[in-house]
PDB file of C-alpha atoms in Angstrom:
ATOM      1  CA  MET B   1       0.089  -0.087  -0.242  1.00 35.00           C
ATOM      2  CA  LYS B   2       3.092   2.489   0.582  1.00 39.00           C
ATOM      3  CA  SER B   3       4.044   2.633  -2.975  1.00 39.00           C
ATOM      4  CA  LEU B   4       0.602   3.538  -3.985  1.00 39.00           C
ATOM      5  CA  PHE B   5       0.786   6.913  -1.677  1.00 39.00           C
ATOM      6  CA  ARG B   6       4.570   7.478  -1.760  1.00 42.00           C
ATOM      7  CA  ALA B   7       5.024  10.725  -3.971  1.00 42.00           C
ATOM      8  CA  THR B   8       8.193  11.237  -5.787  1.00 42.00           C
ATOM      9  CA  PRO B   9       9.153  13.937  -8.086  1.00 41.00           C
ATOM     10  CA  LEU B  10       9.038  11.394 -11.032  1.00 40.00           C
ATOM     11  CA  MET B  11       5.469  10.380  -9.993  1.00 43.00           C
ATOM     12  CA  LEU B  12       4.310  13.930 -10.052  1.00 41.00           C
ATOM     13  CA  ALA B  13       5.616  14.492 -13.308  1.00 38.00           C
ATOM     14  CA  ALA B  14       3.849  11.221 -14.609  1.00 42.00           C
ATOM     15  CA  THR B  15       0.799  12.219 -12.784  1.00 44.00           C
ATOM     16  CA  LEU B  16       0.840  15.648 -14.573  1.00 42.00           C
ATOM     17  CA  GLY B  17       1.471  13.577 -17.747  1.00 42.00           C
ATOM     18  CA  LEU B  18      -1.430  11.559 -17.758  1.00 44.00           C
ATOM     19  CA  ALA B  19      -3.881  14.593 -18.208  1.00 43.00           C
ATOM     20  CA  THR B  20      -2.277  15.006 -21.738  1.00 40.00           C
ATOM     21  CA  ALA B  21      -2.753  11.273 -22.279  1.00 43.00           C
ATOM     22  CA  LEU B  22      -6.415  11.778 -22.109  1.00 46.00           C
ATOM     23  CA  PRO B  23      -7.474  12.991 -25.460  1.00 48.00           C
ATOM     24  CA  ALA B  24      -8.757  16.807 -24.547  1.00 45.00           C
ATOM     25  CA  ALA B  25     -11.272  16.938 -27.568  1.00 46.00           C
ATOM     26  CA  ALA B  26     -14.310  14.844 -27.946  1.00 62.00           C
ATOM     27  CA  GLN B  27     -14.389  13.517 -24.562  1.00 85.00           C
ATOM     28  CA  PHE B  28     -17.724  15.518 -23.763  1.00 93.00           C
ATOM     29  CA  ALA B  29     -21.327  14.853 -25.822  1.00 90.00           C
ATOM     30  CA  LYS B  30     -22.361  18.537 -25.090  1.00 93.00           C
ATOM     31  CA  PRO B  31     -20.948  21.553 -23.738  1.00 95.00           C
ATOM     32  CA  GLU B  32     -23.153  21.568 -21.019  1.00 96.00           C
ATOM     33  CA  ASP B  33     -21.468  18.077 -19.765  1.00 96.00           C
ATOM     34  CA  ALA B  34     -18.034  19.355 -20.263  1.00 97.00           C
ATOM     35  CA  ILE B  35     -19.234  22.360 -17.828  1.00 97.00           C
ATOM     36  CA  LYS B  36     -20.950  20.041 -15.153  1.00 98.00           C
ATOM     37  CA  TYR B  37     -18.161  17.710 -15.114  1.00 98.00           C
ATOM     38  CA  ARG B  38     -15.152  20.539 -14.576  1.00 98.00           C
ATOM     39  CA  LYS B  39     -17.299  22.108 -12.080  1.00 98.00           C
ATOM     40  CA  ALA B  40     -17.698  18.866  -9.786  1.00 98.00           C
ATOM     41  CA  ALA B  41     -13.957  18.170 -10.166  1.00 98.00           C
ATOM     42  CA  PHE B  42     -13.071  21.268  -8.907  1.00 98.00           C
ATOM     43  CA  THR B  43     -15.823  20.888  -6.034  1.00 98.00           C
ATOM     44  CA  VAL B  44     -14.341  17.524  -5.079  1.00 98.00           C
ATOM     45  CA  MET B  45     -10.992  18.806  -5.261  1.00 98.00           C
ATOM     46  CA  ALA B  46     -11.735  21.992  -2.855  1.00 97.00           C
ATOM     47  CA  THR B  47     -13.427  19.699  -0.269  1.00 97.00           C
ATOM     48  CA  HIS B  48     -10.293  17.591   0.120  1.00 97.00           C
ATOM     49  CA  PHE B  49      -7.831  20.813  -0.261  1.00 98.00           C
ATOM     50  CA  GLY B  50     -10.074  22.553   1.981  1.00 97.00           C
ATOM     51  CA  ARG B  51      -9.659  19.714   4.760  1.00 97.00           C
ATOM     52  CA  VAL B  52      -5.716  20.103   4.493  1.00 97.00           C
ATOM     53  CA  ALA B  53      -6.210  23.640   4.908  1.00 97.00           C
ATOM     54  CA  ALA B  54      -8.159  23.558   7.830  1.00 97.00           C
ATOM     55  CA  MET B  55      -5.862  21.761   9.504  1.00 97.00           C
ATOM     56  CA  ALA B  56      -3.086  24.241   8.612  1.00 97.00           C
ATOM     57  CA  ASN B  57      -5.127  26.782   9.777  1.00 96.00           C
ATOM     58  CA  GLY B  58      -5.628  25.291  13.008  1.00 95.00           C
ATOM     59  CA  ARG B  59      -9.497  24.956  12.531  1.00 94.00           C
ATOM     60  CA  ILE B  60      -9.856  21.410  13.076  1.00 94.00           C
ATOM     61  CA  PRO B  61      -7.133  19.186  14.849  1.00 95.00           C
ATOM     62  CA  PHE B  62      -4.294  18.066  12.854  1.00 97.00           C
ATOM     63  CA  ASP B  63      -4.167  14.480  12.006  1.00 97.00           C
ATOM     64  CA  ALA B  64      -1.094  13.266   9.589  1.00 97.00           C
ATOM     65  CA  LYS B  65      -2.979  10.484   8.033  1.00 97.00           C
ATOM     66  CA  VAL B  66      -6.292  11.932   7.296  1.00 96.00           C
ATOM     67  CA  ALA B  67      -4.084  14.973   5.836  1.00 97.00           C
ATOM     68  CA  ALA B  68      -2.128  12.778   3.588  1.00 98.00           C
ATOM     69  CA  GLU B  69      -5.143  11.049   2.471  1.00 97.00           C
ATOM     70  CA  ASN B  70      -6.874  14.154   1.453  1.00 97.00           C
ATOM     71  CA  ALA B  71      -3.729  16.036  -0.243  1.00 98.00           C
ATOM     72  CA  GLU B  72      -3.523  12.577  -2.261  1.00 98.00           C
ATOM     73  CA  LEU B  73      -7.078  13.126  -3.424  1.00 98.00           C
ATOM     74  CA  ALA B  74      -6.895  16.353  -3.975  1.00 98.00           C
ATOM     75  CA  THR B  75      -3.813  15.926  -6.345  1.00 98.00           C
ATOM     76  CA  THR B  76      -5.665  13.561  -8.308  1.00 98.00           C
ATOM     77  CA  MET B  77      -8.459  15.857  -8.865  1.00 98.00           C
ATOM     78  CA  ALA B  78      -6.213  18.805  -9.714  1.00 98.00           C
ATOM     79  CA  ARG B  79      -5.389  17.071 -13.023  1.00 96.00           C
ATOM     80  CA  LEU B  80      -9.113  16.905 -13.987  1.00 97.00           C
ATOM     81  CA  PRO B  81     -10.879  19.691 -14.888  1.00 97.00           C
ATOM     82  CA  PHE B  82      -8.760  21.607 -17.437  1.00 97.00           C
ATOM     83  CA  VAL B  83      -9.379  19.207 -20.536  1.00 95.00           C
ATOM     84  CA  ALA B  84     -13.065  20.259 -20.034  1.00 97.00           C
ATOM     85  CA  PHE B  85     -12.622  24.152 -20.805  1.00 96.00           C
ATOM     86  CA  THR B  86     -13.024  23.095 -24.427  1.00 94.00           C
ATOM     87  CA  GLU B  87     -14.377  25.126 -27.239  1.00 91.00           C
ATOM     88  CA  GLY B  88     -18.022  26.350 -26.707  1.00 92.00           C
ATOM     89  CA  THR B  89     -18.107  26.025 -23.212  1.00 96.00           C
ATOM     90  CA  ASP B  90     -17.811  29.539 -22.387  1.00 95.00           C
ATOM     91  CA  LYS B  91     -21.525  29.819 -22.378  1.00 94.00           C
ATOM     92  CA  GLY B  92     -24.142  28.339 -19.897  1.00 95.00           C
ATOM     93  CA  ASP B  93     -24.083  27.310 -16.262  1.00 97.00           C
ATOM     94  CA  THR B  94     -20.034  28.671 -15.590  1.00 98.00           C
ATOM     95  CA  LYS B  95     -18.352  31.685 -14.275  1.00 97.00           C
ATOM     96  CA  ALA B  96     -15.456  31.052 -16.978  1.00 97.00           C
ATOM     97  CA  LYS B  97     -14.455  34.092 -18.491  1.00 97.00           C
ATOM     98  CA  ALA B  98     -13.703  34.681 -22.071  1.00 96.00           C
ATOM     99  CA  GLU B  99      -9.883  35.340 -21.174  1.00 97.00           C
ATOM    100  CA  ILE B 100      -9.461  31.707 -20.548  1.00 97.00           C
ATOM    101  CA  TRP B 101      -9.900  30.975 -24.320  1.00 97.00           C
ATOM    102  CA  SER B 102      -8.337  33.995 -25.580  1.00 96.00           C
ATOM    103  CA  GLU B 103      -5.414  33.837 -23.283  1.00 96.00           C
ATOM    104  CA  ALA B 104      -4.845  29.920 -23.449  1.00 96.00           C
ATOM    105  CA  ASP B 105      -1.270  29.727 -23.075  1.00 96.00           C
ATOM    106  CA  LYS B 106      -1.452  31.907 -19.574  1.00 97.00           C
ATOM    107  CA  PHE B 107      -4.344  29.684 -18.356  1.00 97.00           C
ATOM    108  CA  LYS B 108      -3.017  26.730 -19.069  1.00 97.00           C
ATOM    109  CA  ALA B 109       0.423  27.778 -17.096  1.00 97.00           C
ATOM    110  CA  GLY B 110      -1.869  28.977 -14.505  1.00 98.00           C
ATOM    111  CA  ALA B 111      -3.422  25.350 -14.307  1.00 98.00           C
ATOM    112  CA  ALA B 112       0.130  23.967 -14.347  1.00 98.00           C
ATOM    113  CA  LYS B 113       1.241  25.997 -11.650  1.00 98.00           C
ATOM    114  CA  MET B 114      -1.839  24.376  -9.219  1.00 98.00           C
ATOM    115  CA  GLN B 115      -1.077  21.407 -10.000  1.00 98.00           C
ATOM    116  CA  GLU B 116       2.733  21.831  -9.361  1.00 98.00           C
ATOM    117  CA  GLU B 117       1.629  23.429  -5.862  1.00 98.00           C
ATOM    118  CA  MET B 118      -0.711  20.805  -4.791  1.00 98.00           C
ATOM    119  CA  GLY B 119       1.657  18.158  -6.070  1.00 98.00           C
ATOM    120  CA  LYS B 120       4.251  19.636  -3.415  1.00 98.00           C
ATOM    121  CA  LEU B 121       1.246  19.999  -1.003  1.00 98.00           C
ATOM    122  CA  ASN B 122       0.740  16.318  -1.354  1.00 98.00           C
ATOM    123  CA  VAL B 123       4.615  15.478  -1.036  1.00 98.00           C
ATOM    124  CA  ALA B 124       4.615  17.606   2.162  1.00 98.00           C
ATOM    125  CA  ALA B 125       1.449  16.061   3.655  1.00 98.00           C
ATOM    126  CA  LYS B 126       3.090  12.445   3.000  1.00 98.00           C
ATOM    127  CA  GLY B 127       5.862  13.665   5.153  1.00 98.00           C
ATOM    128  CA  GLY B 128       3.778  14.444   7.861  1.00 97.00           C
ATOM    129  CA  ASN B 129       5.308  17.980   9.160  1.00 98.00           C
ATOM    130  CA  LEU B 130       3.063  20.346   9.978  1.00 98.00           C
ATOM    131  CA  ASP B 131       5.220  23.571   9.253  1.00 98.00           C
ATOM    132  CA  ALA B 132       5.998  22.344   5.628  1.00 98.00           C
ATOM    133  CA  ILE B 133       2.344  21.379   4.983  1.00 98.00           C
ATOM    134  CA  LYS B 134       1.255  24.995   5.943  1.00 98.00           C
ATOM    135  CA  ALA B 135       3.707  26.533   3.733  1.00 98.00           C
ATOM    136  CA  ALA B 136       2.685  24.572   0.720  1.00 98.00           C
ATOM    137  CA  VAL B 137      -1.207  25.087   1.657  1.00 98.00           C
ATOM    138  CA  GLY B 138      -0.402  28.635   1.349  1.00 98.00           C
ATOM    139  CA  GLU B 139       1.335  28.621  -2.156  1.00 98.00           C
ATOM    140  CA  THR B 140      -1.378  26.004  -3.243  1.00 98.00           C
ATOM    141  CA  GLY B 141      -3.873  28.410  -2.013  1.00 98.00           C
ATOM    142  CA  LYS B 142      -2.105  31.247  -3.687  1.00 98.00           C
ATOM    143  CA  SER B 143      -2.465  29.614  -7.121  1.00 98.00           C
ATOM    144  CA  CYS B 144      -5.688  28.755  -6.979  1.00 97.00           C
ATOM    145  CA  LYS B 145      -6.490  32.545  -6.322  1.00 97.00           C
ATOM    146  CA  ALA B 146      -4.419  33.693  -9.085  1.00 97.00           C
ATOM    147  CA  CYS B 147      -6.912  31.953 -11.603  1.00 97.00           C
ATOM    148  CA  HIS B 148     -10.215  32.828  -9.890  1.00 97.00           C
ATOM    149  CA  ASP B 149      -9.263  36.611  -9.889  1.00 97.00           C
ATOM    150  CA  ALA B 150      -8.112  36.279 -13.701  1.00 97.00           C
ATOM    151  CA  TYR B 151     -10.538  33.796 -14.919  1.00 98.00           C
ATOM    152  CA  ARG B 152     -13.518  33.648 -12.838  1.00 97.00           C
ATOM    153  CA  LYS B 153     -16.631  35.922 -12.865  1.00 96.00           C
ATOM    154  CA  GLU B 154     -17.828  37.154  -9.631  1.00 87.00           C
TER     155      GLU B 154
ATOM    156  CA  MET F   1       4.826   4.452 -12.747  1.00 36.00           C
ATOM    157  CA  LYS F   2       3.442   1.109 -12.998  1.00 38.00           C
ATOM    158  CA  SER F   3       3.079   0.108  -9.493  1.00 39.00           C
ATOM    159  CA  LEU F   4       0.624   3.240  -8.934  1.00 39.00           C
ATOM    160  CA  PHE F   5      -1.831   1.681 -11.395  1.00 40.00           C
ATOM    161  CA  ARG F   6      -1.315  -1.982 -10.599  1.00 42.00           C
ATOM    162  CA  ALA F   7      -4.370  -3.198  -8.781  1.00 42.00           C
ATOM    163  CA  THR F   8      -4.391  -6.215  -6.938  1.00 42.00           C
ATOM    164  CA  PRO F   9      -6.750  -7.560  -4.278  1.00 41.00           C
ATOM    165  CA  LEU F  10      -4.645  -6.444  -1.284  1.00 40.00           C
ATOM    166  CA  MET F  11      -4.820  -3.138  -2.966  1.00 43.00           C
ATOM    167  CA  LEU F  12      -8.485  -2.875  -3.551  1.00 41.00           C
ATOM    168  CA  ALA F  13      -9.123  -4.041   0.160  1.00 38.00           C
ATOM    169  CA  ALA F  14      -7.134  -1.413   1.068  1.00 41.00           C
ATOM    170  CA  THR F  15      -8.591   0.896  -0.982  1.00 44.00           C
ATOM    171  CA  LEU F  16     -11.963   0.394   0.196  1.00 42.00           C
ATOM    172  CA  GLY F  17     -10.628   0.573   3.450  1.00 42.00           C
ATOM    173  CA  LEU F  18      -9.587   4.095   3.285  1.00 44.00           C
ATOM    174  CA  ALA F  19     -12.913   4.766   3.008  1.00 43.00           C
ATOM    175  CA  THR F  20     -13.326   4.214   6.343  1.00 40.00           C
ATOM    176  CA  ALA F  21     -10.386   5.974   7.699  1.00 43.00           C
ATOM    177  CA  LEU F  22     -11.653   9.357   6.752  1.00 46.00           C
ATOM    178  CA  PRO F  23     -14.396  10.264   9.530  1.00 48.00           C
ATOM    179  CA  ALA F  24     -17.808  10.052   8.476  1.00 45.00           C
ATOM    180  CA  ALA F  25     -18.999  12.756  10.546  1.00 45.00           C
ATOM    181  CA  ALA F  26     -18.117  16.519  10.791  1.00 62.00           C
ATOM    182  CA  GLN F  27     -16.468  16.542   7.418  1.00 85.00           C
ATOM    183  CA  PHE F  28     -19.056  19.046   6.191  1.00 93.00           C
ATOM    184  CA  ALA F  29     -20.091  22.207   7.388  1.00 90.00           C
ATOM    185  CA  LYS F  30     -23.540  22.588   6.483  1.00 93.00           C
ATOM    186  CA  PRO F  31     -25.405  20.004   5.083  1.00 95.00           C
ATOM    187  CA  GLU F  32     -25.991  21.549   1.138  1.00 96.00           C
ATOM    188  CA  ASP F  33     -21.925  21.137   1.157  1.00 96.00           C
ATOM    189  CA  ALA F  34     -22.413  17.191   1.824  1.00 97.00           C
ATOM    190  CA  ILE F  35     -24.890  17.242  -1.169  1.00 97.00           C
ATOM    191  CA  LYS F  36     -23.034  19.229  -3.375  1.00 98.00           C
ATOM    192  CA  TYR F  37     -20.053  16.950  -2.558  1.00 98.00           C
ATOM    193  CA  ARG F  38     -21.446  13.849  -3.223  1.00 98.00           C
ATOM    194  CA  LYS F  39     -23.476  14.651  -6.347  1.00 98.00           C
ATOM    195  CA  ALA F  40     -19.844  16.032  -7.716  1.00 98.00           C
ATOM    196  CA  ALA F  41     -18.268  12.849  -6.548  1.00 98.00           C
ATOM    197  CA  PHE F  42     -20.896  10.927  -8.715  1.00 98.00           C
ATOM    198  CA  THR F  43     -20.592  13.292 -11.819  1.00 98.00           C
ATOM    199  CA  VAL F  44     -16.899  12.670 -11.799  1.00 98.00           C
ATOM    200  CA  MET F  45     -17.229   8.973 -11.313  1.00 98.00           C
ATOM    201  CA  ALA F  46     -20.109   8.419 -13.963  1.00 97.00           C
ATOM    202  CA  THR F  47     -17.916  10.342 -16.866  1.00 97.00           C
ATOM    203  CA  HIS F  48     -15.023   8.404 -16.295  1.00 97.00           C
ATOM    204  CA  PHE F  49     -17.081   5.137 -15.801  1.00 98.00           C
ATOM    205  CA  GLY F  50     -19.278   6.138 -18.965  1.00 97.00           C
ATOM    206  CA  ARG F  51     -16.177   6.374 -20.842  1.00 97.00           C
ATOM    207  CA  VAL F  52     -15.214   2.752 -20.320  1.00 98.00           C
ATOM    208  CA  ALA F  53     -18.581   1.785 -20.672  1.00 98.00           C
ATOM    209  CA  ALA F  54     -18.786   3.692 -24.217  1.00 97.00           C
ATOM    210  CA  MET F  55     -15.552   1.217 -25.330  1.00 97.00           C
ATOM    211  CA  ALA F  56     -17.629  -1.812 -23.830  1.00 97.00           C
ATOM    212  CA  ASN F  57     -20.646  -0.932 -26.112  1.00 96.00           C
ATOM    213  CA  GLY F  58     -18.444  -0.074 -29.110  1.00 96.00           C
ATOM    214  CA  ARG F  59     -19.778   3.517 -29.012  1.00 94.00           C
ATOM    215  CA  ILE F  60     -16.105   5.017 -29.167  1.00 94.00           C
ATOM    216  CA  PRO F  61     -13.000   3.219 -30.142  1.00 95.00           C
ATOM    217  CA  PHE F  62     -11.333   0.863 -27.483  1.00 97.00           C
ATOM    218  CA  ASP F  63      -8.063   2.311 -26.234  1.00 97.00           C
ATOM    219  CA  ALA F  64      -6.900   0.314 -23.532  1.00 97.00           C
ATOM    220  CA  LYS F  65      -4.293   2.862 -22.128  1.00 97.00           C
ATOM    221  CA  VAL F  66      -7.395   5.219 -22.005  1.00 96.00           C
ATOM    222  CA  ALA F  67      -9.888   2.731 -20.514  1.00 97.00           C
ATOM    223  CA  ALA F  68      -7.523   1.692 -17.607  1.00 98.00           C
ATOM    224  CA  GLU F  69      -6.801   5.503 -17.136  1.00 97.00           C
ATOM    225  CA  ASN F  70     -10.546   6.147 -16.679  1.00 97.00           C
ATOM    226  CA  ALA F  71     -11.490   3.041 -14.714  1.00 98.00           C
ATOM    227  CA  GLU F  72      -8.724   3.987 -12.222  1.00 98.00           C
ATOM    228  CA  LEU F  73     -10.198   7.338 -11.823  1.00 98.00           C
ATOM    229  CA  ALA F  74     -13.905   6.211 -11.176  1.00 98.00           C
ATOM    230  CA  THR F  75     -12.601   3.605  -8.922  1.00 98.00           C
ATOM    231  CA  THR F  76     -11.002   6.258  -6.974  1.00 98.00           C
ATOM    232  CA  MET F  77     -14.525   8.361  -7.038  1.00 98.00           C
ATOM    233  CA  ALA F  78     -16.532   5.260  -6.316  1.00 98.00           C
ATOM    234  CA  ARG F  79     -15.023   5.683  -2.469  1.00 96.00           C
ATOM    235  CA  LEU F  80     -15.786   9.414  -2.121  1.00 97.00           C
ATOM    236  CA  PRO F  81     -19.587  10.239  -2.115  1.00 97.00           C
ATOM    237  CA  PHE F  82     -21.260   7.888   0.475  1.00 97.00           C
ATOM    238  CA  VAL F  83     -19.654   9.464   3.500  1.00 95.00           C
ATOM    239  CA  ALA F  84     -21.758  12.834   2.663  1.00 97.00           C
ATOM    240  CA  PHE F  85     -24.847  11.066   2.927  1.00 96.00           C
ATOM    241  CA  THR F  86     -24.860  12.145   6.568  1.00 94.00           C
ATOM    242  CA  GLU F  87     -27.841  12.481   8.636  1.00 91.00           C
ATOM    243  CA  GLY F  88     -29.813  16.040   7.736  1.00 92.00           C
ATOM    244  CA  THR F  89     -28.911  15.751   3.953  1.00 96.00           C
ATOM    245  CA  ASP F  90     -32.244  14.364   2.623  1.00 95.00           C
ATOM    246  CA  LYS F  91     -33.626  17.848   2.003  1.00 94.00           C
ATOM    247  CA  GLY F  92     -32.810  20.174  -0.091  1.00 95.00           C
ATOM    248  CA  ASP F  93     -31.110  19.972  -3.868  1.00 97.00           C
ATOM    249  CA  THR F  94     -31.175  16.329  -3.709  1.00 97.00           C
ATOM    250  CA  LYS F  95     -32.863  13.340  -5.259  1.00 97.00           C
ATOM    251  CA  ALA F  96     -32.201  11.266  -2.145  1.00 97.00           C
ATOM    252  CA  LYS F  97     -35.126   9.086  -0.904  1.00 97.00           C
ATOM    253  CA  ALA F  98     -35.454   8.765   2.782  1.00 96.00           C
ATOM    254  CA  GLU F  99     -34.978   4.891   2.599  1.00 97.00           C
ATOM    255  CA  ILE F 100     -31.298   5.614   2.373  1.00 97.00           C
ATOM    256  CA  TRP F 101     -31.322   6.381   6.272  1.00 97.00           C
ATOM    257  CA  SER F 102     -34.327   4.275   6.847  1.00 96.00           C
ATOM    258  CA  GLU F 103     -32.598   1.099   5.438  1.00 96.00           C
ATOM    259  CA  ALA F 104     -28.793   2.384   6.216  1.00 96.00           C
ATOM    260  CA  ASP F 105     -27.372  -1.075   6.056  1.00 96.00           C
ATOM    261  CA  LYS F 106     -28.951  -2.045   2.808  1.00 97.00           C
ATOM    262  CA  PHE F 107     -28.102   1.182   1.421  1.00 97.00           C
ATOM    263  CA  LYS F 108     -24.472   0.602   2.405  1.00 96.00           C
ATOM    264  CA  ALA F 109     -24.200  -2.930   0.968  1.00 97.00           C
ATOM    265  CA  GLY F 110     -25.511  -1.307  -2.199  1.00 98.00           C
ATOM    266  CA  ALA F 111     -22.435   1.046  -1.993  1.00 98.00           C
ATOM    267  CA  ALA F 112     -19.966  -1.606  -0.826  1.00 98.00           C
ATOM    268  CA  LYS F 113     -21.502  -3.942  -3.813  1.00 98.00           C
ATOM    269  CA  MET F 114     -20.655  -1.032  -6.583  1.00 98.00           C
ATOM    270  CA  GLN F 115     -17.135  -0.147  -5.052  1.00 98.00           C
ATOM    271  CA  GLU F 116     -16.370  -4.029  -5.439  1.00 98.00           C
ATOM    272  CA  GLU F 117     -17.370  -4.229  -8.910  1.00 98.00           C
ATOM    273  CA  MET F 118     -16.072  -0.928  -9.962  1.00 98.00           C
ATOM    274  CA  GLY F 119     -12.674  -2.571  -8.409  1.00 98.00           C
ATOM    275  CA  LYS F 120     -12.982  -5.742 -10.521  1.00 98.00           C
ATOM    276  CA  LEU F 121     -13.526  -3.163 -13.771  1.00 98.00           C
ATOM    277  CA  ASN F 122     -10.216  -1.781 -12.617  1.00 98.00           C
ATOM    278  CA  VAL F 123      -8.528  -5.042 -12.586  1.00 98.00           C
ATOM    279  CA  ALA F 124     -10.401  -5.954 -15.778  1.00 98.00           C
ATOM    280  CA  ALA F 125      -8.923  -2.610 -17.650  1.00 98.00           C
ATOM    281  CA  LYS F 126      -5.729  -2.908 -16.452  1.00 98.00           C
ATOM    282  CA  GLY F 127      -5.407  -6.666 -18.128  1.00 98.00           C
ATOM    283  CA  GLY F 128      -6.496  -4.615 -21.199  1.00 97.00           C
ATOM    284  CA  ASN F 129      -9.166  -7.365 -22.308  1.00 98.00           C
ATOM    285  CA  LEU F 130     -12.246  -6.101 -23.820  1.00 98.00           C
ATOM    286  CA  ASP F 131     -14.204  -9.015 -23.080  1.00 98.00           C
ATOM    287  CA  ALA F 132     -13.201  -8.930 -19.845  1.00 98.00           C
ATOM    288  CA  ILE F 133     -14.129  -5.030 -19.500  1.00 98.00           C
ATOM    289  CA  LYS F 134     -17.211  -5.657 -21.357  1.00 98.00           C
ATOM    290  CA  ALA F 135     -18.258  -7.931 -18.306  1.00 98.00           C
ATOM    291  CA  ALA F 136     -17.088  -6.040 -15.746  1.00 98.00           C
ATOM    292  CA  VAL F 137     -18.870  -3.001 -17.383  1.00 98.00           C
ATOM    293  CA  GLY F 138     -21.904  -4.885 -17.125  1.00 98.00           C
ATOM    294  CA  GLU F 139     -21.987  -6.198 -13.737  1.00 98.00           C
ATOM    295  CA  THR F 140     -20.854  -2.346 -12.120  1.00 98.00           C
ATOM    296  CA  GLY F 141     -23.591  -0.716 -14.290  1.00 98.00           C
ATOM    297  CA  LYS F 142     -25.913  -3.249 -12.473  1.00 98.00           C
ATOM    298  CA  SER F 143     -24.479  -2.276  -9.372  1.00 98.00           C
ATOM    299  CA  CYS F 144     -25.474   1.462 -10.097  1.00 97.00           C
ATOM    300  CA  LYS F 145     -28.792   0.839 -11.236  1.00 97.00           C
ATOM    301  CA  ALA F 146     -29.911  -0.964  -8.267  1.00 97.00           C
ATOM    302  CA  CYS F 147     -29.235   1.911  -5.923  1.00 97.00           C
ATOM    303  CA  HIS F 148     -30.653   3.957  -8.324  1.00 97.00           C
ATOM    304  CA  ASP F 149     -33.614   2.312  -8.587  1.00 97.00           C
ATOM    305  CA  ALA F 150     -34.073   1.948  -5.109  1.00 97.00           C
ATOM    306  CA  TYR F 151     -32.775   5.397  -3.501  1.00 98.00           C
ATOM    307  CA  ARG F 152     -32.875   8.065  -6.071  1.00 97.00           C
ATOM    308  CA  LYS F 153     -36.167   9.812  -6.921  1.00 96.00           C
ATOM    309  CA  GLU F 154     -37.123  10.373 -10.228  1.00 87.00           C
TER     310      GLU F 154
END
C-alpha cells in the first residue's frame, strides 16, 4: 500500500503527464456536460484541499493520516478539470471568463502552476510535517486565487 | 509509474478501507455542502465510468490505456460520495430518498457492492482484455442501477 501513496518528483511528473494522455477533444458529448464535469471536479478538489487547509490553519485538529489522504485526493482531482475547458463551453451555467480561451497559454500555465503546488502539498502531507504542510497550503491557495481572480466571474 | 496503477486484491481492499479511515461525521460544515460534494463525486465517477462503458459498448474505439486510466479514476471516485449521506442531508437540492437513512444497512451494502464491481472493472481494464472489460462494465452498471432504482427519486 505504501507505494501507492509515496509521492516522488518522478511520480508527480508522470501524474501531470497523465492529463495529456487523456485526449482533450471529443470527451464530452455536449458543452453542458463539460461544464458540469469541470465544476464537479473542482468541487471535489476544493473539499479535500479544504480539509488540509483547515488543519494548516488550526480550524480542525491536525491528523497526519487524514491530511495525507486528503492531499492525495486533491492532487488526483487537480489534473482533471482543465481538459473540460473546451471550445464552446464559455456559455451556459459557468463563471468562466472569455480570457480562458483568448489567453489560453496563460490559463494553461496557471493550471500547471496549481497542479505543481498541489503536488508539493501532497509530498509535504506524506511527510507529515505540519510546518511544511502550512507553507505548501499557502502556495497552493495562492495558485488557486491567481486563476480565480483572472478567469472566474464574480 | 507502473506500481501506482497496478491493482491487486490487497490494494483494492486497502482502497475500500481508506473510505472508513476518513471520519464520516463532521466533514461538512453545512448539509448543502455534503449534498454538493456527493453529487460532484458521482458526476466525476459517472464521466470516467461512462468512457469505459462507451468502449465496452462500441460507441467509441477501444483504447486500452485510456480505458485503464478512466477505470482507475472511476474506482478512486467510487469510494468518495457515501460519507456525505449524513443525517440531515435528505432535504434540499437532492434526489436522495428517505430510505437511504431508514434502510441504512441496505444502502451501505449497495454502495459496497458498487465499489467492489468497480474495483473488478479496474482490474479488468488494467488487464486490457475487452471481453473482460465488457463483462465488468455490465456488472458495475447493474450495481449502479440497483441503488438508483431503490434510492434515487425520478
